[in-house]
Short mmCIF file of C-alpha atoms in Angstrom, two decimals:
data_model
loop_
_atom_site.label_atom_id
_atom_site.label_comp_id
_atom_site.label_asym_id
_atom_site.label_seq_id
_atom_site.Cartn_x
_atom_site.Cartn_y
_atom_site.Cartn_z
CA UNK D 18 3.29 6.17 -31.23
CA UNK D 19 5.91 7.87 -33.36
CA UNK D 20 8.86 5.93 -34.63
CA UNK D 21 11.29 7.77 -32.43
CA UNK D 22 9.25 7.00 -29.34
CA UNK D 23 9.07 3.37 -30.34
CA UNK D 24 12.84 3.26 -30.49
CA UNK D 25 13.11 4.86 -27.06
CA UNK D 26 10.71 2.32 -25.59
CA UNK D 27 12.59 -0.52 -27.27
CA UNK D 28 15.86 0.65 -25.75
CA UNK D 29 14.26 1.04 -22.33
CA UNK D 30 12.76 -2.41 -22.65
CA UNK D 31 16.07 -3.96 -23.55
CA UNK D 32 17.79 -2.37 -20.61
CA UNK D 33 15.03 -3.40 -18.25
CA UNK D 34 15.43 -7.02 -19.33
CA UNK D 35 18.81 -7.31 -17.75
CA UNK D 36 17.31 -6.55 -14.40
CA UNK D 37 14.03 -8.32 -14.99
CA UNK D 38 15.50 -11.70 -14.18
CA UNK D 39 15.98 -10.85 -10.53
CA UNK D 40 13.08 -12.06 -8.45
CA UNK D 41 11.65 -8.91 -6.98
CA UNK D 42 9.11 -9.20 -4.28
CA UNK D 43 6.99 -6.75 -2.41
CA UNK D 44 9.18 -6.18 0.56
CA UNK D 45 9.45 -2.54 1.24
CA UNK D 46 6.29 -1.81 3.15
CA UNK D 47 6.77 -2.05 6.89
CA UNK D 48 4.38 -4.77 7.95
CA UNK D 49 1.58 -4.47 10.43
CA UNK D 50 2.80 -4.90 13.98
CA UNK D 51 6.47 -4.37 13.18
CA UNK D 52 6.89 -1.07 15.00
CA UNK D 53 6.37 -0.32 18.65
CA UNK D 54 3.43 2.01 19.49
CA UNK D 55 5.74 4.96 20.22
CA UNK D 56 7.27 4.77 16.73
CA UNK D 57 3.87 4.40 15.06
CA UNK D 58 2.67 7.59 16.71
CA UNK D 59 5.91 9.50 16.15
CA UNK D 60 6.04 8.76 12.40
CA UNK D 61 2.37 9.63 12.15
CA UNK D 62 2.97 13.00 13.79
CA UNK D 63 5.89 13.76 11.48
CA UNK D 64 3.61 13.25 8.48
CA UNK D 65 0.90 15.64 9.69
CA UNK D 66 2.43 18.97 8.53
CA UNK D 67 3.02 17.57 5.03
CA UNK D 68 -0.49 16.18 4.84
CA UNK D 69 -2.01 19.43 6.08
CA UNK D 70 -0.11 21.37 3.43
CA UNK D 71 -1.33 18.86 0.85
CA UNK D 72 -4.96 19.14 1.92
CA UNK D 73 -4.87 22.96 1.75
CA UNK D 74 -3.30 22.84 -1.67
CA UNK D 75 -5.79 20.31 -3.01
CA UNK D 76 -8.68 22.35 -1.60
CA UNK D 77 -7.39 25.47 -3.31
CA UNK D 78 -6.87 23.80 -6.67
CA UNK D 79 -10.20 21.97 -6.50
CA UNK D 80 -12.05 25.19 -5.74
CA UNK D 81 -10.65 26.68 -8.94
CA UNK D 82 -11.25 23.62 -11.10
CA UNK D 83 -13.70 21.01 -9.82
CA UNK D 84 -12.41 18.59 -12.38
CA UNK D 85 -9.03 18.42 -10.68
CA UNK D 86 -10.55 16.28 -7.97
CA UNK D 87 -11.30 13.58 -10.50
CA UNK D 88 -7.90 13.86 -12.12
CA UNK D 89 -6.25 13.48 -8.73
CA UNK D 90 -8.48 10.52 -7.89
CA UNK D 91 -7.54 8.89 -11.19
CA UNK D 92 -3.86 9.51 -10.48
CA UNK D 93 -4.37 7.82 -7.11
CA UNK D 94 -6.18 4.87 -8.63
CA UNK D 95 -3.46 4.56 -11.27
CA UNK D 96 -0.79 4.55 -8.59
CA UNK D 97 -2.64 1.82 -6.74
CA UNK D 98 -3.22 -0.31 -9.82
CA UNK D 99 0.38 0.04 -10.98
CA UNK D 100 1.62 -1.09 -7.59
CA UNK D 101 -0.56 -4.17 -7.70
CA UNK D 102 0.50 -5.34 -11.17
CA UNK D 103 2.96 -8.13 -11.60
CA UNK D 104 6.08 -7.38 -13.57
CA UNK D 105 6.53 -9.89 -16.37
CA UNK D 106 8.87 -12.81 -15.61
CA UNK D 107 9.33 -11.63 -12.06
CA UNK D 108 7.68 -13.18 -9.06
CA UNK D 109 5.65 -10.60 -7.22
CA UNK D 110 4.65 -7.07 -7.95
CA UNK D 111 6.59 -3.91 -7.28
CA UNK D 112 4.05 -2.88 -4.69
CA UNK D 113 5.80 0.46 -4.38
CA UNK D 114 3.40 3.23 -5.04
CA UNK D 115 5.57 3.94 -8.09
CA UNK D 116 3.21 6.56 -9.35
CA UNK D 117 3.95 8.84 -6.40
CA UNK D 118 7.24 9.93 -7.96
CA UNK D 119 5.56 10.76 -11.24
CA UNK D 120 2.67 12.40 -9.43
CA UNK D 121 5.03 14.57 -7.41
CA UNK D 122 6.63 15.80 -10.64
CA UNK D 123 3.25 16.69 -12.11
CA UNK D 124 1.12 17.76 -9.14
CA UNK D 125 3.75 18.73 -6.57
CA UNK D 126 4.97 16.74 -3.56
CA UNK D 127 2.46 18.05 -0.99
CA UNK D 128 -0.52 16.98 -3.11
CA UNK D 129 1.08 13.60 -3.65
CA UNK D 130 1.56 13.12 0.10
CA UNK D 131 -2.23 13.07 0.54
CA UNK D 132 -2.81 10.80 -2.46
CA UNK D 133 0.02 8.56 -1.27
CA UNK D 134 -1.54 8.25 2.17
CA UNK D 135 -4.83 7.11 0.64
CA UNK D 136 -3.08 4.67 -1.68
CA UNK D 137 -1.09 3.20 1.22
CA UNK D 138 -4.26 2.80 3.27
CA UNK D 139 -5.90 1.00 0.37
CA UNK D 140 -2.84 -1.18 -0.12
CA UNK D 141 -2.95 -2.16 3.54
CA UNK D 142 -6.62 -3.05 3.42
CA UNK D 143 -7.02 -4.45 -0.08
CA UNK D 144 -3.62 -5.99 -0.77
CA UNK D 145 -2.22 -6.56 2.75
CA UNK D 146 0.93 -4.59 1.88
CA UNK D 147 1.84 -2.53 4.91
CA UNK D 148 -0.54 -2.02 7.78
CA UNK D 149 -2.73 0.31 9.75
CA UNK D 150 -0.36 0.89 12.65
CA UNK D 151 2.62 1.36 10.34
CA UNK D 152 0.69 3.68 8.05
CA UNK D 153 2.49 6.75 9.41
CA UNK D 154 5.96 5.29 8.88
CA UNK D 155 5.11 4.02 5.40
CA UNK D 156 3.53 7.32 4.43
CA UNK D 157 6.66 9.15 5.48
CA UNK D 158 9.02 6.94 3.50
CA UNK D 159 6.95 6.31 0.36
CA UNK D 160 4.59 9.24 0.02
CA UNK D 161 6.70 12.06 1.46
CA UNK D 162 10.46 11.41 1.51
CA UNK D 163 10.74 9.58 -1.83
CA UNK D 164 8.50 11.93 -3.85
CA UNK D 165 10.25 15.01 -2.43
CA UNK D 166 13.60 13.68 -3.65
CA UNK D 167 12.09 12.90 -7.07
CA UNK D 168 10.59 16.36 -7.22
CA UNK D 169 13.84 18.12 -6.31
CA UNK D 170 15.88 16.12 -8.83
CA UNK D 171 13.28 16.79 -11.49
CA UNK D 172 13.36 20.54 -10.75
CA UNK D 173 17.16 20.65 -10.85
CA UNK D 174 17.20 18.71 -14.10
CA UNK D 175 14.68 21.08 -15.68
CA UNK D 176 16.59 24.12 -14.48
CA UNK D 177 19.85 23.00 -16.02
CA UNK D 178 18.01 21.83 -19.16
CA UNK D 179 19.23 18.24 -18.94
CA UNK D 180 17.66 15.60 -21.14
CA UNK D 181 14.10 15.27 -19.86
CA UNK D 182 13.88 11.50 -20.04
CA UNK D 183 17.19 11.00 -18.30
CA UNK D 184 16.10 13.41 -15.60
CA UNK D 185 12.83 11.59 -15.05
CA UNK D 186 14.60 8.26 -14.90
CA UNK D 187 17.07 9.56 -12.34
CA UNK D 188 14.37 11.29 -10.34
CA UNK D 189 12.26 8.14 -10.05
CA UNK D 190 15.10 5.71 -9.44
CA UNK D 191 16.80 7.90 -6.84
CA UNK D 192 13.47 8.69 -5.18
CA UNK D 193 12.89 4.95 -4.90
CA UNK D 194 16.31 4.32 -3.47
CA UNK D 195 15.82 7.11 -0.96
CA UNK D 196 12.52 5.54 0.09
CA UNK D 197 14.33 2.29 0.70
CA UNK D 198 17.02 4.01 2.76
CA UNK D 199 14.38 5.76 4.87
CA UNK D 200 12.55 2.48 5.47
CA UNK D 201 15.77 0.81 6.55
CA UNK D 202 16.45 3.65 8.97
CA UNK D 203 12.92 3.35 10.34
CA UNK D 204 13.35 -0.38 10.89
CA UNK D 205 16.82 0.07 12.36
CA UNK D 206 15.61 2.70 14.80
CA UNK D 207 12.79 0.49 15.98
CA UNK D 208 14.88 -2.66 16.28
CA UNK D 209 18.51 -1.76 17.02
CA UNK D 210 21.03 -4.59 16.92
CA UNK D 211 22.21 -5.77 20.32
CA UNK D 212 25.89 -5.68 19.36
CA UNK D 213 26.21 -2.75 16.96
CA UNK D 214 23.22 -0.55 17.89
CA UNK D 215 21.02 1.44 15.55
CA UNK D 216 23.72 2.02 12.92
CA UNK D 217 24.49 -1.68 12.58
CA UNK D 218 20.83 -2.59 12.29
CA UNK D 219 20.25 0.07 9.62
CA UNK D 220 23.20 -1.25 7.61
CA UNK D 221 21.91 -4.80 7.88
CA UNK D 222 18.45 -3.81 6.66
CA UNK D 223 20.00 -1.78 3.83
CA UNK D 224 22.10 -4.76 2.82
CA UNK D 225 19.38 -7.35 2.76
CA UNK D 226 16.79 -5.19 0.99
CA UNK D 227 19.31 -4.02 -1.61
CA UNK D 228 18.80 -7.41 -3.30
CA UNK D 229 15.28 -6.53 -4.32
CA UNK D 230 15.23 -2.76 -4.18
CA UNK D 231 18.04 -1.78 -6.53
CA UNK D 232 16.72 -3.69 -9.56
CA UNK D 233 13.22 -2.50 -8.71
CA UNK D 234 14.27 1.13 -8.66
CA UNK D 235 15.79 0.74 -12.12
CA UNK D 236 12.72 -0.97 -13.60
CA UNK D 237 10.47 1.64 -12.07
CA UNK D 238 12.63 4.40 -13.46
CA UNK D 239 12.24 3.00 -16.98
CA UNK D 240 8.54 2.46 -16.46
CA UNK D 241 8.01 6.05 -15.39
CA UNK D 242 9.83 7.29 -18.48
CA UNK D 243 7.59 5.12 -20.67
CA UNK D 244 4.48 6.45 -18.91
CA UNK D 245 5.73 9.99 -19.28
CA UNK D 246 6.19 9.58 -23.02
CA UNK D 247 2.61 8.38 -23.29
CA UNK D 248 1.40 11.24 -21.19
CA UNK D 249 3.15 13.87 -23.26
CA UNK D 250 1.77 12.40 -26.43
CA UNK D 251 -1.86 11.93 -25.49
CA UNK D 252 -2.91 13.52 -22.22
CA UNK D 253 -1.42 16.97 -22.58
CA UNK D 254 -4.74 18.75 -23.27
CA UNK D 255 -6.36 17.19 -20.19
CA UNK D 256 -3.52 18.30 -17.99
CA UNK D 257 -2.95 21.79 -19.29
CA UNK D 258 -6.69 22.43 -19.27
CA UNK D 259 -6.77 22.31 -15.50
CA UNK D 260 -3.65 24.33 -14.91
CA UNK D 261 -1.10 21.60 -14.27
CA UNK D 262 1.71 20.73 -16.58
CA UNK D 263 3.26 24.14 -16.82
CA UNK D 264 6.26 22.29 -15.52
CA UNK D 265 5.95 19.56 -18.10
CA UNK D 266 5.95 21.80 -21.13
CA UNK C 3 -20.03 6.36 -13.79
CA UNK C 4 -21.86 3.79 -11.77
CA UNK C 5 -22.20 4.97 -8.24
CA UNK C 6 -24.54 2.35 -6.87
CA UNK C 7 -23.13 -0.67 -5.27
CA UNK C 8 -24.79 -3.84 -6.31
CA UNK C 9 -24.03 -6.81 -4.14
CA UNK C 10 -25.47 -9.39 -6.46
CA UNK C 11 -23.62 -8.03 -9.46
CA UNK C 12 -20.27 -8.17 -7.69
CA UNK C 13 -20.87 -11.58 -6.34
CA UNK C 14 -21.06 -13.21 -9.71
CA UNK C 15 -19.02 -10.86 -11.78
CA UNK C 16 -15.45 -10.32 -10.76
CA UNK C 17 -13.49 -7.26 -11.81
CA UNK C 18 -9.76 -7.10 -11.92
CA UNK C 19 -8.87 -10.79 -11.95
CA UNK C 20 -7.27 -12.10 -8.80
CA UNK C 21 -5.75 -8.78 -7.83
CA UNK C 22 -8.39 -7.76 -5.35
CA UNK C 23 -9.25 -11.02 -3.65
CA UNK C 24 -9.55 -9.37 -0.26
CA UNK C 25 -12.21 -6.96 -1.50
CA UNK C 26 -14.13 -9.89 -2.95
CA UNK C 27 -13.99 -11.87 0.28
CA UNK C 28 -15.08 -8.83 2.30
CA UNK C 29 -18.27 -8.42 0.30
CA UNK C 30 -19.06 -12.13 0.60
CA UNK C 31 -18.16 -12.35 4.27
CA UNK C 32 -20.63 -13.75 6.76
CA UNK C 33 -19.95 -10.66 8.87
CA UNK C 34 -20.96 -8.18 6.19
CA UNK C 35 -24.22 -7.32 7.95
CA UNK C 36 -22.52 -6.49 11.20
CA UNK C 37 -22.09 -2.86 12.20
CA UNK C 38 -18.85 -1.58 10.62
CA UNK C 39 -18.02 0.72 13.53
CA UNK C 40 -17.98 -2.23 15.89
CA UNK C 41 -15.80 -4.31 13.56
CA UNK C 42 -13.30 -1.51 13.14
CA UNK C 43 -13.24 -0.78 16.85
CA UNK C 44 -12.62 -4.46 17.67
CA UNK C 45 -9.88 -4.72 15.05
CA UNK C 46 -8.03 -1.56 16.03
CA UNK C 47 -8.29 -2.34 19.74
CA UNK C 48 -6.90 -5.82 19.12
CA UNK C 49 -4.06 -4.31 17.11
CA UNK C 50 -3.13 -2.04 19.99
CA UNK C 51 -3.27 -5.02 22.37
CA UNK C 52 -0.88 -6.95 20.10
CA UNK C 53 1.60 -4.08 20.04
CA UNK C 54 1.45 -3.60 23.80
CA UNK C 55 2.08 -7.25 24.53
CA UNK C 56 5.61 -7.60 25.98
CA UNK C 57 6.05 -11.38 25.60
CA UNK C 58 3.63 -12.03 22.79
CA UNK C 59 1.17 -13.95 24.94
CA UNK C 60 -1.68 -11.46 24.65
CA UNK C 61 -0.88 -11.19 20.96
CA UNK C 62 -1.32 -14.93 20.48
CA UNK C 63 -4.62 -14.99 22.38
CA UNK C 64 -5.83 -12.06 20.27
CA UNK C 65 -4.76 -13.83 17.09
CA UNK C 66 -6.65 -16.98 18.02
CA UNK C 67 -9.77 -14.94 18.63
CA UNK C 68 -9.34 -13.05 15.35
CA UNK C 69 -8.90 -16.29 13.43
CA UNK C 70 -12.04 -17.64 15.07
CA UNK C 71 -14.05 -14.57 14.02
CA UNK C 72 -12.71 -14.47 10.48
CA UNK C 73 -12.92 -18.16 9.73
CA UNK C 74 -15.99 -19.22 11.70
CA UNK C 75 -18.26 -16.17 11.69
CA UNK C 76 -16.81 -14.69 8.52
CA UNK C 77 -17.16 -18.09 6.78
CA UNK C 78 -13.84 -17.77 4.99
CA UNK C 79 -12.14 -20.96 3.85
CA UNK C 80 -8.91 -21.78 5.68
CA UNK C 81 -7.06 -22.29 2.40
CA UNK C 82 -8.04 -18.83 1.16
CA UNK C 83 -6.85 -17.38 4.44
CA UNK C 84 -3.57 -19.27 4.23
CA UNK C 85 -2.92 -17.93 0.73
CA UNK C 86 -3.42 -14.40 2.01
CA UNK C 87 -1.06 -14.91 4.94
CA UNK C 88 1.70 -15.81 2.45
CA UNK C 89 1.81 -12.17 1.25
CA UNK C 90 3.26 -10.67 4.44
CA UNK C 91 5.22 -13.79 5.30
CA UNK C 92 8.05 -12.88 2.94
CA UNK C 93 8.64 -9.57 4.64
CA UNK C 94 8.46 -11.16 8.07
CA UNK C 95 10.99 -13.84 7.14
CA UNK C 96 13.41 -11.37 5.58
CA UNK C 97 13.25 -8.86 8.43
CA UNK C 98 13.29 -11.68 10.96
CA UNK C 99 16.55 -12.82 9.41
CA UNK C 100 18.03 -9.36 9.87
CA UNK C 101 16.97 -9.32 13.51
CA UNK C 102 18.30 -12.83 14.04
CA UNK C 103 21.77 -12.31 12.64
CA UNK C 104 24.16 -9.73 14.02
CA UNK C 105 27.48 -8.59 12.65
CA UNK C 106 30.36 -8.43 15.06
CA UNK C 107 34.16 -8.19 15.10
CA UNK C 108 34.40 -10.66 17.98
CA UNK C 109 33.52 -14.30 17.81
CA UNK C 110 30.76 -15.19 20.21
CA UNK C 111 27.18 -16.43 20.33
CA UNK C 112 26.25 -20.04 19.73
CA UNK C 113 26.36 -19.80 15.97
CA UNK C 114 28.83 -17.84 13.86
CA UNK C 115 30.20 -17.57 10.34
CA UNK C 116 33.37 -15.68 9.52
CA UNK C 117 32.84 -13.09 6.81
CA UNK C 118 34.64 -9.91 5.64
CA UNK C 119 36.95 -9.76 8.63
CA UNK C 120 34.13 -10.15 11.12
CA UNK C 121 31.53 -12.64 12.16
CA UNK C 122 27.86 -13.12 11.47
CA UNK C 123 26.54 -14.25 14.80
CA UNK C 124 23.32 -15.49 16.34
CA UNK C 125 22.93 -14.86 20.04
CA UNK C 126 20.31 -15.81 22.55
CA UNK C 127 19.00 -12.22 22.74
CA UNK C 128 18.84 -11.78 18.99
CA UNK C 129 16.97 -15.05 18.66
CA UNK C 130 14.49 -13.96 21.30
CA UNK C 131 13.96 -10.56 19.67
CA UNK C 132 13.50 -12.04 16.22
CA UNK C 133 11.00 -14.56 17.48
CA UNK C 134 9.07 -12.01 19.54
CA UNK C 135 8.87 -9.35 16.82
CA UNK C 136 7.82 -11.87 14.18
CA UNK C 137 5.13 -13.33 16.43
CA UNK C 138 3.79 -9.91 17.23
CA UNK C 139 3.75 -8.94 13.55
CA UNK C 140 2.00 -12.14 12.51
CA UNK C 141 -0.62 -11.71 15.23
CA UNK C 142 -1.21 -8.08 14.26
CA UNK C 143 -1.81 -9.20 10.69
CA UNK C 144 -4.69 -11.40 11.83
CA UNK C 145 -6.28 -8.25 13.29
CA UNK C 146 -5.78 -6.35 10.04
CA UNK C 147 -7.26 -9.29 8.14
CA UNK C 148 -10.23 -9.42 10.50
CA UNK C 149 -11.03 -5.85 9.45
CA UNK C 150 -10.27 -6.11 5.77
CA UNK C 151 -11.91 -9.52 5.26
CA UNK C 152 -15.16 -8.56 6.92
CA UNK C 153 -15.66 -4.90 6.05
CA UNK C 154 -15.87 -3.66 2.45
CA UNK C 155 -13.69 -0.62 1.88
CA UNK C 156 -16.57 1.78 1.20
CA UNK C 157 -17.95 1.03 4.65
CA UNK C 158 -14.58 1.75 6.21
CA UNK C 159 -14.59 5.09 4.40
CA UNK C 160 -18.10 5.70 5.73
CA UNK C 161 -16.84 5.16 9.28
CA UNK C 162 -13.92 7.54 8.68
CA UNK C 163 -16.38 10.15 7.45
CA UNK C 164 -18.34 9.84 10.68
CA UNK C 165 -15.19 10.55 12.66
CA UNK C 166 -14.52 13.84 10.88
CA UNK C 167 -11.72 12.95 8.51
CA UNK C 168 -11.50 15.98 6.15
CA UNK C 169 -14.22 15.83 3.52
CA UNK C 170 -11.80 16.26 0.63
CA UNK C 171 -9.93 13.09 1.65
CA UNK C 172 -13.18 11.16 1.99
CA UNK C 173 -14.26 12.22 -1.50
CA UNK C 174 -10.89 11.29 -2.94
CA UNK C 175 -11.10 7.90 -1.24
CA UNK C 176 -14.55 7.13 -2.63
CA UNK C 177 -13.48 8.14 -6.13
CA UNK C 178 -10.16 6.30 -6.01
CA UNK C 179 -11.90 3.14 -4.83
CA UNK C 180 -14.29 3.28 -7.76
CA UNK C 181 -11.63 4.18 -10.30
CA UNK C 182 -9.46 1.25 -9.25
CA UNK C 183 -11.99 -1.15 -10.74
CA UNK C 184 -12.26 0.82 -13.96
CA UNK C 185 -8.51 0.82 -14.42
CA UNK C 186 -8.04 -2.82 -13.47
CA UNK C 187 -10.62 -3.80 -16.02
CA UNK C 188 -8.99 -1.65 -18.68
CA UNK C 189 -5.64 -3.19 -17.80
CA UNK C 190 -6.92 -6.73 -18.10
CA UNK C 191 -8.56 -6.00 -21.42
CA UNK C 192 -5.32 -4.60 -22.81
CA UNK C 193 -3.32 -7.43 -21.35
CA UNK C 194 -5.59 -10.05 -22.91
CA UNK C 195 -5.41 -8.22 -26.22
CA UNK C 196 -1.62 -8.15 -26.09
CA UNK C 197 -1.48 -11.77 -24.99
CA UNK C 198 -3.58 -13.04 -27.89
CA UNK C 199 -1.18 -11.27 -30.22
CA UNK C 200 1.78 -13.05 -28.60
CA UNK C 201 2.76 -9.94 -26.69
CA UNK C 202 4.08 -12.04 -23.83
CA UNK C 203 5.90 -14.74 -25.82
CA UNK C 204 9.33 -13.89 -24.41
CA UNK C 205 10.80 -11.59 -21.81
CA UNK C 206 11.73 -8.83 -24.22
CA UNK C 207 8.23 -8.77 -25.73
CA UNK C 208 6.65 -8.98 -22.28
CA UNK C 209 8.43 -5.88 -21.09
CA UNK C 210 7.65 -4.06 -24.28
CA UNK C 211 3.96 -4.92 -23.86
CA UNK C 212 3.98 -4.21 -20.13
CA UNK C 213 5.52 -0.76 -20.52
CA UNK C 214 3.23 0.07 -23.41
CA UNK C 215 0.15 -1.01 -21.49
CA UNK C 216 1.14 0.92 -18.38
CA UNK C 217 1.73 4.10 -20.32
CA UNK C 218 -1.52 3.62 -22.21
CA UNK C 219 -3.33 3.01 -18.95
CA UNK C 220 -2.24 6.40 -17.70
CA UNK C 221 -3.73 8.05 -20.75
CA UNK C 222 -6.94 6.05 -20.36
CA UNK C 223 -7.09 7.10 -16.72
CA UNK C 224 -7.02 10.76 -17.70
CA UNK C 225 -9.60 10.38 -20.39
CA UNK C 226 -11.92 8.41 -18.10
CA UNK C 227 -11.54 11.07 -15.42
CA UNK C 228 -12.62 13.70 -17.92
CA UNK C 229 -15.60 11.66 -19.05
CA UNK C 230 -16.64 10.86 -15.49
CA UNK C 231 -16.57 14.53 -14.67
CA UNK C 232 -18.79 15.37 -17.63
CA UNK C 233 -21.21 12.60 -16.65
CA UNK C 234 -21.31 13.74 -13.05
CA UNK C 235 -21.78 17.37 -13.97
CA UNK C 236 -24.64 16.46 -16.29
CA UNK C 237 -26.33 14.86 -13.28
CA UNK C 238 -25.98 17.94 -11.11
CA UNK C 239 -22.67 17.32 -9.34
CA UNK C 240 -21.79 20.37 -7.28
CA UNK C 241 -18.91 19.12 -5.20
CA UNK C 242 -20.79 16.80 -2.92
CA UNK C 243 -20.74 13.05 -3.11
CA UNK C 244 -23.43 11.23 -1.21
CA UNK C 245 -24.02 7.51 -1.09
CA UNK C 246 -26.82 5.37 0.19
CA UNK C 247 -25.68 3.37 3.14
CA UNK C 248 -27.45 0.44 4.63
CA UNK C 249 -28.24 0.97 8.28
CA UNK C 250 -26.58 -1.75 10.30
CA UNK C 251 -27.52 -1.40 13.97
CA UNK C 252 -25.45 -3.01 16.71
CA UNK C 253 -27.19 -5.90 18.45
CA UNK C 254 -27.25 -5.99 22.24
CA UNK C 255 -25.62 -9.41 22.34
CA UNK C 256 -22.74 -8.09 20.25
CA UNK C 257 -22.12 -5.26 22.70
CA UNK C 258 -22.11 -7.67 25.62
CA UNK C 259 -19.74 -9.95 23.76
CA UNK C 260 -17.50 -7.04 22.80
CA UNK C 261 -17.28 -5.73 26.39
CA UNK C 262 -16.56 -9.23 27.63
CA UNK C 263 -13.77 -9.60 25.06
CA UNK C 264 -12.26 -6.24 26.03
CA UNK C 265 -12.37 -7.16 29.71
CA UNK C 266 -10.73 -10.57 29.24
CA UNK C 267 -8.03 -9.23 26.93
CA UNK C 268 -7.28 -6.34 29.22
CA UNK C 269 -6.89 -8.71 32.15
CA UNK C 270 -4.53 -10.95 30.19
CA UNK C 271 -2.49 -7.94 29.12
CA UNK C 272 -2.22 -6.64 32.68
CA UNK C 273 -1.24 -10.06 34.00
CA UNK C 274 1.36 -10.38 31.24
CA UNK C 275 2.80 -6.95 31.89
CA UNK C 276 3.25 -7.50 35.62
CA UNK C 277 5.02 -10.71 34.70
CA UNK C 278 2.75 -13.30 36.24
CA UNK C 279 3.71 -15.87 33.61
CA UNK C 280 7.33 -15.96 34.63
CA UNK C 281 6.24 -16.62 38.21
CA UNK C 282 4.10 -19.58 37.20
CA UNK C 283 6.53 -21.22 34.81
#
């Protein structure tokens, strides 16, 4: 690592410390059995167009470069592993598929929707985060809605030539926060409050999950910047070889 | 890249620390020789039954049966199971709390706290909802665990392939599953290396190490992907991944048992839905 990059990482680390004390726990996947059948099916159906677009895009890219399949698989595995790691001095892991935001910036949001779906399925089966019946709802919030926001912010930032690292931080953190808003809406819709209806329930879910989600979004933002620095330094040839990373240049 | 799955190897040699306990238990399960289609079918059907249950009674019966399968036939230790149940419990408690407590301008319900010009209240209905939803969720989790603690992931993928999930997704799944172990091992190596050099001696250092390792892991992932591709191409990879799968036929007794289970559960569900329980009690 160059000296400048070291300094950047040091600063990021220092800033992350302030938030690291908060006990974050894996709380943002909607658990198995939490949604009624109608909602499970509805959220699943909403995801289908995005997934179809993703599958077509992956097929097209893979036909041009076979190797892309492996790169995508590695990106998926990385996303899974990152979500299962424990943050230092914090009880519990992030469990967000954090990598989806980064992946959306590199590979595009439709590709990441497919990878995100697979990662969420694996998380449900291997880590018991989320579930099979809530897979549709979780895919929509974490693999589609969040990454799309990250992608749009990243594009805007690049267009107006803002500082790249700041843009990536904002893209990831806001994408995360959007995910958490969507999940709260999903929960509120499924279980409206008896006195204040859907709106009240959504606000309550937003309030109680803010405790864990806001610090998490900030840590994940910093983490993504750190990963991005590493990527630019070492993995550029691998990425540009297969036709990605025009955006990253 | 090692493609072959070696049961003996995995049994004594654990990759990825404690991260993937469920995968480990699945391979060691007493139900591992059972037909995966049947296990998945039972699990998914039970899940649907749990969700359809209006008062949670069917859900509880299903959960008892799932626990029986997982602990008795799957030969999983109760303590291991309990530790796994703790993972979703946090979410259930937190969301249960939200369902339990309502915010209102008026003061009513049998429990209330004044806050921000309104009241946090607990009513009979909210208590009932919270209890019901949490029960249903907890019972559904036993179904999910029945699947994931008895069926290794690659067999689940095999079943999905049979039911015509797009081939590109199946291939990605197989590769991701394999790469997870490579990356977890790389992560643990780097973590141990950092730890021996006091990389985790205080919070500031820990985060510095953690961020460094994560960013390095990404680079390693890309390089490994490249190398895997070269290795696969050298062995004649032309865009088709095929794996040897052990044939696990369904026994006749299992089918009888399965049909019996479906029948009983369906009856209980119907009885519950027409409200027979309220008439008895």
